[in-house]
Coordinates of C-alpha atoms in Angstrom, one line a residue:
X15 CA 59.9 -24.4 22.5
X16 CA 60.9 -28.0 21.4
X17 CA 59.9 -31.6 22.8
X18 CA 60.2 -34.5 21.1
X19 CA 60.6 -32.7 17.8
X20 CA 57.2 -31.1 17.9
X21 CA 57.7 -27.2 17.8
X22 CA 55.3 -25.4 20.1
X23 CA 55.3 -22.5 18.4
X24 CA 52.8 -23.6 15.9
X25 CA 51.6 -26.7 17.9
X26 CA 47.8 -25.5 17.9
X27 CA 47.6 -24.7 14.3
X28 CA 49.3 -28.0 13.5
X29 CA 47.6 -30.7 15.6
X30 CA 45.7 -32.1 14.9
X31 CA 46.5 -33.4 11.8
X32 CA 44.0 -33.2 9.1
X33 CA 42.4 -36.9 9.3
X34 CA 42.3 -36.1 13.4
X35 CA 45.8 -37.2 14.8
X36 CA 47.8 -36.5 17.5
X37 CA 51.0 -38.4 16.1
X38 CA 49.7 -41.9 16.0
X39 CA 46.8 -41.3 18.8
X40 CA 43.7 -40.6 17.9
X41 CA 41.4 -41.0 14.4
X42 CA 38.2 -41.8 14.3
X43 CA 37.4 -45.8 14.4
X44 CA 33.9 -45.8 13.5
X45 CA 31.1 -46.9 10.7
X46 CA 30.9 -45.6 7.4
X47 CA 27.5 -44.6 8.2
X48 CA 29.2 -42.4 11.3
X49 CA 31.9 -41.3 9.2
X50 CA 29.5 -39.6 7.0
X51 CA 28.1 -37.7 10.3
X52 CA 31.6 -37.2 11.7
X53 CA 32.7 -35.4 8.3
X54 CA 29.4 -33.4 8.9
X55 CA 30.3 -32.0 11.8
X56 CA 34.1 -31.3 10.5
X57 CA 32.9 -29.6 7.9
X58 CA 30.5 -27.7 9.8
X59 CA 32.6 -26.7 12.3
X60 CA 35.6 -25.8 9.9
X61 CA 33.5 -23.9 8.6
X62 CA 31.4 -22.0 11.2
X63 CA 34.5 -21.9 14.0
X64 CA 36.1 -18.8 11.3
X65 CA 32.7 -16.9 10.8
X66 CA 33.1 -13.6 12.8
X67 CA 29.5 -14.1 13.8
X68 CA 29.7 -17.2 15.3
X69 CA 32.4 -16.1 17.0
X70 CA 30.9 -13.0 18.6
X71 CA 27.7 -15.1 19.4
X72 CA 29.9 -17.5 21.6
X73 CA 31.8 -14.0 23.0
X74 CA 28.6 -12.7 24.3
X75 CA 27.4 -15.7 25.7
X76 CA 30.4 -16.6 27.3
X77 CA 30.3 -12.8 28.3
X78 CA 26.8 -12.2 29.4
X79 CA 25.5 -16.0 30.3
X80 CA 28.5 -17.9 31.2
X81 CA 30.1 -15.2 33.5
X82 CA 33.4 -15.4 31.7
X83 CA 36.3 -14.6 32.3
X84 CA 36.4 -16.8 35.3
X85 CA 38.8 -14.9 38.5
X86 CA 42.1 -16.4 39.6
X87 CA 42.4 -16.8 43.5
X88 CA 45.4 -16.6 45.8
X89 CA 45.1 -19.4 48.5
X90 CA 47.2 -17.3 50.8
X91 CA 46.1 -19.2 54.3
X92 CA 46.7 -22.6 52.1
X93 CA 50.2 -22.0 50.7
X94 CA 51.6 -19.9 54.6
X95 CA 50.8 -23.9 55.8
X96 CA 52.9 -25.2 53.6
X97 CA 55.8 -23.0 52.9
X98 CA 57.2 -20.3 50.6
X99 CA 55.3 -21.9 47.3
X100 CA 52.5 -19.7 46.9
X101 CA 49.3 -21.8 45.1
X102 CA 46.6 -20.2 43.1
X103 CA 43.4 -21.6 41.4
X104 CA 42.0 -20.7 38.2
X105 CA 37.9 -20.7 39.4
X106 CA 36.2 -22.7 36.6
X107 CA 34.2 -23.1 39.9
X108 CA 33.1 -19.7 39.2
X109 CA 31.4 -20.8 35.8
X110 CA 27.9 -20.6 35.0
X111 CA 26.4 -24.1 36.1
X112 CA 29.7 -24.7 38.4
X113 CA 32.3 -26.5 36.4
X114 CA 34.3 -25.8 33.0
X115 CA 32.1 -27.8 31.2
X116 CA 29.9 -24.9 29.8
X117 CA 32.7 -24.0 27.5
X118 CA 32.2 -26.5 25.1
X119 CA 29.0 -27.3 26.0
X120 CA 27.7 -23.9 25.0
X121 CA 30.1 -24.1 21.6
X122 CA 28.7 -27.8 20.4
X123 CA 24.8 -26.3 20.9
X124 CA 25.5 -23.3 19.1
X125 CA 27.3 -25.6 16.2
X126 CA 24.2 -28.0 16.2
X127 CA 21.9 -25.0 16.0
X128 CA 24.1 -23.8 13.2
X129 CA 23.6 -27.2 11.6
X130 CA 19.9 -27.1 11.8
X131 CA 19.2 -30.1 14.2
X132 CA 17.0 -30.7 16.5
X133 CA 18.7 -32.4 19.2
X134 CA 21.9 -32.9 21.4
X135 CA 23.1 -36.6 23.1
X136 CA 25.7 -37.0 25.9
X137 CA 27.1 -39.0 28.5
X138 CA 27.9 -37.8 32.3
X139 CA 29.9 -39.4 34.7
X140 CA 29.6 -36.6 37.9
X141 CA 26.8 -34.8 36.3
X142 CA 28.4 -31.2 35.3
X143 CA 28.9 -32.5 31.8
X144 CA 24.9 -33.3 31.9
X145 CA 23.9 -30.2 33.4
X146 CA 26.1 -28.2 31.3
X147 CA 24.6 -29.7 28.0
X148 CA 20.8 -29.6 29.5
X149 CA 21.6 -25.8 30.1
X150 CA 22.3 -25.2 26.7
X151 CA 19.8 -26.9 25.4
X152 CA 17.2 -24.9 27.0
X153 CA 19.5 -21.7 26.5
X154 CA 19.1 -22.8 22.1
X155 CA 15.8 -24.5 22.6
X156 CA 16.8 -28.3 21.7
X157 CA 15.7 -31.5 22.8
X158 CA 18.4 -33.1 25.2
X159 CA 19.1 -36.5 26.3
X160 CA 21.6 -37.2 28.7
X161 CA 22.9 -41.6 29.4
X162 CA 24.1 -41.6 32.6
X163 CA 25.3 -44.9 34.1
X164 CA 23.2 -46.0 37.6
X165 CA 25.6 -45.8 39.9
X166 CA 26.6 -42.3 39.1
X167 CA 22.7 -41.4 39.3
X168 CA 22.8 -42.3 42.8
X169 CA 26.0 -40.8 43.9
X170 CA 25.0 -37.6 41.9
X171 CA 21.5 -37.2 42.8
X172 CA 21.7 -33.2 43.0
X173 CA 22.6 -33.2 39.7
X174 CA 20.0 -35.7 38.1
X175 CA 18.1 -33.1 39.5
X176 CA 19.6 -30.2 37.7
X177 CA 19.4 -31.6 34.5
X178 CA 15.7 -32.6 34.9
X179 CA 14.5 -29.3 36.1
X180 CA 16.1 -28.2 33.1
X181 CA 14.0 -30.3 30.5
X182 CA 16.8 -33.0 29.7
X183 CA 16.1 -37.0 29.5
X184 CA 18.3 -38.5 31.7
X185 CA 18.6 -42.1 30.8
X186 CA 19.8 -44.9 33.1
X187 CA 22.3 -47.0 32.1
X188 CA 22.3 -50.5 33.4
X189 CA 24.8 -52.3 31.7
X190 CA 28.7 -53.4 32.8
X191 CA 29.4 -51.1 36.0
X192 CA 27.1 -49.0 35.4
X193 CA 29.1 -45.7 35.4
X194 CA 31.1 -43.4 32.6
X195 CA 32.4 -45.9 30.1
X196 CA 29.2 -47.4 30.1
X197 CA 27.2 -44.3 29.7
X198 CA 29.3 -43.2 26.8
X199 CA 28.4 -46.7 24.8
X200 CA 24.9 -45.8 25.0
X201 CA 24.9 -42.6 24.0
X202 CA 27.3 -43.6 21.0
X203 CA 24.4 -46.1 20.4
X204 CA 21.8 -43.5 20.8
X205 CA 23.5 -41.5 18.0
X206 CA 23.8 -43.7 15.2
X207 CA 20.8 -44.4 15.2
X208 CA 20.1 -40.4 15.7
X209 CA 22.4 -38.7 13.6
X210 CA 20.5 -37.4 10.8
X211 CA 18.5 -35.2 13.2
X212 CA 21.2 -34.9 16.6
X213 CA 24.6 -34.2 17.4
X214 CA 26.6 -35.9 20.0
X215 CA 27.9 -33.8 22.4
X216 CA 30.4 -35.4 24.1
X217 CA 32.1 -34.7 27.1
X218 CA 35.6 -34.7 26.9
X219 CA 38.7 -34.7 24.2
X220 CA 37.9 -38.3 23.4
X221 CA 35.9 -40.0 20.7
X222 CA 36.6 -40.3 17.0
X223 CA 37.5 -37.1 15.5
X224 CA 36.8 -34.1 15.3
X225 CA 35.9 -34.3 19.0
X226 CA 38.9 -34.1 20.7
X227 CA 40.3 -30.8 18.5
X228 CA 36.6 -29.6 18.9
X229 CA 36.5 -29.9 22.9
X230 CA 40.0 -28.3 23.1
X231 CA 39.4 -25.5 21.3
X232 CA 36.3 -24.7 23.3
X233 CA 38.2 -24.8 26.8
X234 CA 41.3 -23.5 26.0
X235 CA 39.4 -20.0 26.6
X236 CA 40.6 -21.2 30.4
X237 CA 44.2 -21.5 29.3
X238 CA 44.2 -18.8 27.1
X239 CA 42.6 -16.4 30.3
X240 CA 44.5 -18.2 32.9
X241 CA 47.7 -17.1 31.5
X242 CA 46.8 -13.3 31.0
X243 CA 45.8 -13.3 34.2
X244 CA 48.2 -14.4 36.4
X245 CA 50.8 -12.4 34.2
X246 CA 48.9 -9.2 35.5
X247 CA 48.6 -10.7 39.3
X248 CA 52.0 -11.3 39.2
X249 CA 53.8 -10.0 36.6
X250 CA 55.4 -13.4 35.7
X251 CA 54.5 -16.4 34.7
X252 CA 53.7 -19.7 37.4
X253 CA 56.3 -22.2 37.5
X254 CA 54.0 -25.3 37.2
X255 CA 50.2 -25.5 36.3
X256 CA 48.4 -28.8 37.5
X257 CA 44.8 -29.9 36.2
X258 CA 43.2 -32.9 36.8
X259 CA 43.0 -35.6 33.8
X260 CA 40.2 -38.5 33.8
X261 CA 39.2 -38.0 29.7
X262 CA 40.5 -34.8 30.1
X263 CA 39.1 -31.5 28.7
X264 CA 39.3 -29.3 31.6
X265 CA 43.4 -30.1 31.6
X266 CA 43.7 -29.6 28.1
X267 CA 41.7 -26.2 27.8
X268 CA 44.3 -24.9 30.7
X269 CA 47.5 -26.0 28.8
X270 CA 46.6 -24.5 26.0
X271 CA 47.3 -21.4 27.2
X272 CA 51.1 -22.9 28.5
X273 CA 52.1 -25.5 25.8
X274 CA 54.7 -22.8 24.3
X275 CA 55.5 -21.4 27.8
X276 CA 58.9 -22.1 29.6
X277 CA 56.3 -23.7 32.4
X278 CA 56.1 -27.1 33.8
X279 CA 52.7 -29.1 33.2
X280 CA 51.3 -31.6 35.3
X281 CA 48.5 -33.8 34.8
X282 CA 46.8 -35.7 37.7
X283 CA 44.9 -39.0 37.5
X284 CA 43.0 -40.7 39.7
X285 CA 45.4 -43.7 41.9
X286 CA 41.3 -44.6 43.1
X287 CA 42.4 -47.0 46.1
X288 CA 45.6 -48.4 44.8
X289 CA 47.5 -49.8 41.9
X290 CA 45.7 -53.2 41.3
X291 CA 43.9 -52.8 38.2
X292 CA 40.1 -52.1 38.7
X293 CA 41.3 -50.1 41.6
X294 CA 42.1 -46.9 39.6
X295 CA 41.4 -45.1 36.3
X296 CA 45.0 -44.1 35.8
X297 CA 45.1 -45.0 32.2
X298 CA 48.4 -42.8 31.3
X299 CA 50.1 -44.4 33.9
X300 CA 49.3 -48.2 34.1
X301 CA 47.6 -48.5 30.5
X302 CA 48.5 -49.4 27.0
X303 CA 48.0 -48.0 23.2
X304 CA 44.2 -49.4 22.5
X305 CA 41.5 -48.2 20.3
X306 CA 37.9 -47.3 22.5
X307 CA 34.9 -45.1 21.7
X308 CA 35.9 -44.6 18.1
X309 CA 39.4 -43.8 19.1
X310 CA 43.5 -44.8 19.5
X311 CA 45.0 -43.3 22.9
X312 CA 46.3 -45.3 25.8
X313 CA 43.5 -47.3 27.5
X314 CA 43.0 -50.0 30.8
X315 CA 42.9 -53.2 29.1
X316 CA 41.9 -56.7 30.8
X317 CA 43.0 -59.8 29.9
X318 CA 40.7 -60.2 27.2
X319 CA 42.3 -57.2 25.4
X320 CA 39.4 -54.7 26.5
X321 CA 38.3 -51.9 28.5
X322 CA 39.4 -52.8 32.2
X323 CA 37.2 -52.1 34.7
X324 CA 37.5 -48.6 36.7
X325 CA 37.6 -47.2 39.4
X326 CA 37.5 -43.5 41.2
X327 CA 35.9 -41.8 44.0
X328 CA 35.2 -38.7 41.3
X329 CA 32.7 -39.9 39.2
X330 CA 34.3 -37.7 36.5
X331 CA 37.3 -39.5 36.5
X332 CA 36.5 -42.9 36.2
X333 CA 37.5 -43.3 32.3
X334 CA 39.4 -46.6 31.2
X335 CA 41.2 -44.4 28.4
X336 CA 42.5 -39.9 28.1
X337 CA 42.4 -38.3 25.1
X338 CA 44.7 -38.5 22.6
X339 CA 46.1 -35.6 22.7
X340 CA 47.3 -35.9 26.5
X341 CA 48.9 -39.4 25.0
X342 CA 50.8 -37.6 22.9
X343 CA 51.9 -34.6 25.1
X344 CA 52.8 -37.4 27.3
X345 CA 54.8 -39.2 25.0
X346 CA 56.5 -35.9 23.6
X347 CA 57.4 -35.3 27.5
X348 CA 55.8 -31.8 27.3
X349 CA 53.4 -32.7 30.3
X350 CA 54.3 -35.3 33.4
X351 CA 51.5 -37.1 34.3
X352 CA 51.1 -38.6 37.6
X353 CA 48.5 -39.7 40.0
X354 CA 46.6 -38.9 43.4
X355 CA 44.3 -41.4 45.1
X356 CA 41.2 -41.3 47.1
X357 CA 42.7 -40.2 50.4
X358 CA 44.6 -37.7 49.7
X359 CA 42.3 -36.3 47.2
X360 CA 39.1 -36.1 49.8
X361 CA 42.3 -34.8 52.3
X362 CA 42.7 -32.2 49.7
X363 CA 39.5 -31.3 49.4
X364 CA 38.9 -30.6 53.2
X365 CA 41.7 -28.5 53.4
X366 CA 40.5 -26.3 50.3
X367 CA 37.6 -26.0 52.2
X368 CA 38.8 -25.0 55.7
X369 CA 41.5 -22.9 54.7
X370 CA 40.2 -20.8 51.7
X371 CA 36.2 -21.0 51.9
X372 CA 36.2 -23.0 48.5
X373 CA 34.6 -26.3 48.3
X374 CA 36.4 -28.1 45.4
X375 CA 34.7 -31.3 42.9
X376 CA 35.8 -34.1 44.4
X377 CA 37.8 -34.2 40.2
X378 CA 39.5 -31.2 41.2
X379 CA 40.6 -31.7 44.3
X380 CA 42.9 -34.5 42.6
X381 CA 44.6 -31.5 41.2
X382 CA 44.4 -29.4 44.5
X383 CA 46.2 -32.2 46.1
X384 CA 49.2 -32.8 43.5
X385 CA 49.2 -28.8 43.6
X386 CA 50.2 -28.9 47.4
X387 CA 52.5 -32.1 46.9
X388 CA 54.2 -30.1 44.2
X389 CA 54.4 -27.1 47.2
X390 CA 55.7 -29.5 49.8
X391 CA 58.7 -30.7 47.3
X392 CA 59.6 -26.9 45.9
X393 CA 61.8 -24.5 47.8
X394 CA 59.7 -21.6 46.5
X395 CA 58.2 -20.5 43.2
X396 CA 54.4 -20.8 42.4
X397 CA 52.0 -23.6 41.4
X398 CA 48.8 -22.4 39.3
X399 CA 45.5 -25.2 39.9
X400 CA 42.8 -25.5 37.4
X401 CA 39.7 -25.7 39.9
X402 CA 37.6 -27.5 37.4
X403 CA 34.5 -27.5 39.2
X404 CA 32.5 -26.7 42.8
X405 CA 31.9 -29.6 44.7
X406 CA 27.8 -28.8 45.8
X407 CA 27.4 -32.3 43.7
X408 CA 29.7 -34.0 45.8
X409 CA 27.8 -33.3 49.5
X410 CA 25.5 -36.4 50.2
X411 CA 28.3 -38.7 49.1
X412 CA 30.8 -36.9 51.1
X413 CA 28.8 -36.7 54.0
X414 CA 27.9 -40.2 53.8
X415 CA 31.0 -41.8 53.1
X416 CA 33.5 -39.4 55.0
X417 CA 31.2 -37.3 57.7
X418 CA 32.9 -39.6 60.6
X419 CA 36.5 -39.0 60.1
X420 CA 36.0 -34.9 58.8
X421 CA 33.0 -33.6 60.4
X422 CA 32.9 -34.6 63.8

């Protein structure tokens, strides 16, 4: 297949490009000082990514920790309400910690071991990213400290929990808005001044290279199963596969496995409570081409040329930038990317809930959503959903916030 020039064919194995981009998105904007750790990791992971042992270490875990391959699930009572489209999920729900986040999580631990240090940093908007990282620390022994901005730590207390009981430092972040953007300045801070002896884990396919190539190539094991699978469910592949997108790893490690596929691609961001900027974190939509966190993609920008404030009711989402590579897929029109706001993503996730048993991330359910838009619009066909994560996080806010209108 062809967009935009590109040929999909060898896509993977040609982007990123060797200095990290994604035709004129991404790089990596940083120090010297963090270019020297940035070509550590590179070569490191270059390196260890081809060894047959690392790569059978990472099998088993994923295997005998992780719980992987992950199930696909028909939502047969969800798709007879709508119509002839029949909707399935692919249940990162199902992986170990509850979210898709392990994938790379467990892959950057198992790198820094391999690199001899001592100690992993991240950020966490909803939390899964934190307790993914905390998990793998303890499962490799390494110190862990996890920035999380304050008003996440309040609307994510279960999993400020989680990552405590597992022995990380979860730092509170004060500054700005106190939520994702924020907690990924500190922990960029954290890092140079703790490079020699950490590794920054970060969360998503941003930063300054490798990160983004790094990330992707850890999920796209949920692409890469999603699309065996449903060939043996169905004996065809699905007409359109939907993931939600706030930086955007669990989107890209499922259209991984479709990039070269005659298949239509949808990415969903968050519309948050309306168009107005600082009312969304729909960067692909409403942004421009800016350089943040080490790296060029398209961005929120204020009037003073910087990161706009965000907005989201999924803490995960709530990014003023996407990775680079989703810019590009975007601008190669490989993948449409649209948006889904706060009502009809909580809407979304009711419904989930009633009709199939499956209680979605408030994150995901942004994709469950655009998945039963897509339904309402199509005559028939199928529509496969990354469900990027469980919503158990999600139940004091939800109760709080929408117990009057949905559980009367």
């Amino acid at each position: 297949m062809n967009f935009g020039g590109v040929d999909f064919d060898t896509y993977l194995k040609n982007y990123p490009s060797l200095d990290g981009y994604y035709g004129r998105y991404g790089g990596a904007y940083i120090s010297d000082e963090l270019k020297a750790a940035m070509k550590e990791i590179s070569e490191a992971y270059f390196t260890i990514c081809k060894s047959s042992k690392f790569i059978g270490e990472l099998r088993k875990i994923r295997r005998e920790f992780q719980g992987r391959p992950t199930p696909i699930s028909y939502l047969e009572r969800l798709s007879t309400s709508i119509g002839n489209v029949q909707l399935y999920v692919k249940r990162e729900d199902l992986n170990h910690t509850g979210a898709h986040k392990l994938n790379h999580c467990m892959g950057e631990a198992l790198l820094a071991k391999y690199m001899g240090k001592k100690k992993v940093i991240a950020e966490t908007g909803a939390g899964q990213h934190g307790v993914a990282l905390a998990t793998a620390a303890a499962y490799f022994g390494l110190e862990c400290d996890i920035y999380m901005g304050a008003v996440d730590i309040k609307k994510q207390a279960p999993n400020v929990a989680r990552m405590k009981i597992l022995g990380a430092n979860v730092i509170e972040v004060t500054d700005g808005l106190q939520t994702l953007k924020e907690a990924v300045d500190a922990a960029f801070a954290a890092y140079a001044r703790e490079y020699k002896d950490a590794i920054y884990c970060i969360g998503s396919v941003v930063g300054p290279h490798p990160f983004p190539m790094m990330v992707r190539d850890f999920q796209s094991v949920v692409g890469i199963e999603a699309r065996e699978q449903f060939l043996g469910m169905t004996g065809e592949l699905p007409d359109a596969v939907v993931a939600c997108v706030g930086g955007g790893s669990n989107s890209m490690g499922m259209f991984a496995g479709f990039l070269n596929d005659p298949v239509k691609i949808y990415g969903v961001e968050p519309l948050g409570r309306g168009e107005k900027l600082g009312d969304h974190a729909a960067s692909l939509q409403y942004g421009e081409e800016g350089i943040m966190h080490g790296f060029n993609s398209i961005m929120l920008k204020g009037e003073d040329g910087e990161a706009a404030p965000v907005y989201s009711v999924a803490s995960g989402l709530d990014y003023p930038s996407s990775g680079p590579e989703h810019a590009f897929l975007r601008d190669l029109g490989r993948v449409k990317y649209d948006t889904v706001g706060d009502d009809e993503a909580i809407d979304a996730f009711f419904r989930l809930s009633r009709l199939e048993g499956i209680i979605p991330a408030i994150e995901s359910s942004h994709a469950v959503a655009y998945g039963i838009r897509l339904a309402e619009q199509m005559d028939h066909g199928s529509v496969l959903i990354c469900l990027s994560g469980r919503g158990d996080k999600d139940m004091d806010y939800i109760i709080e916030n929408y117990g009057e209108k949905y559980l009367k």
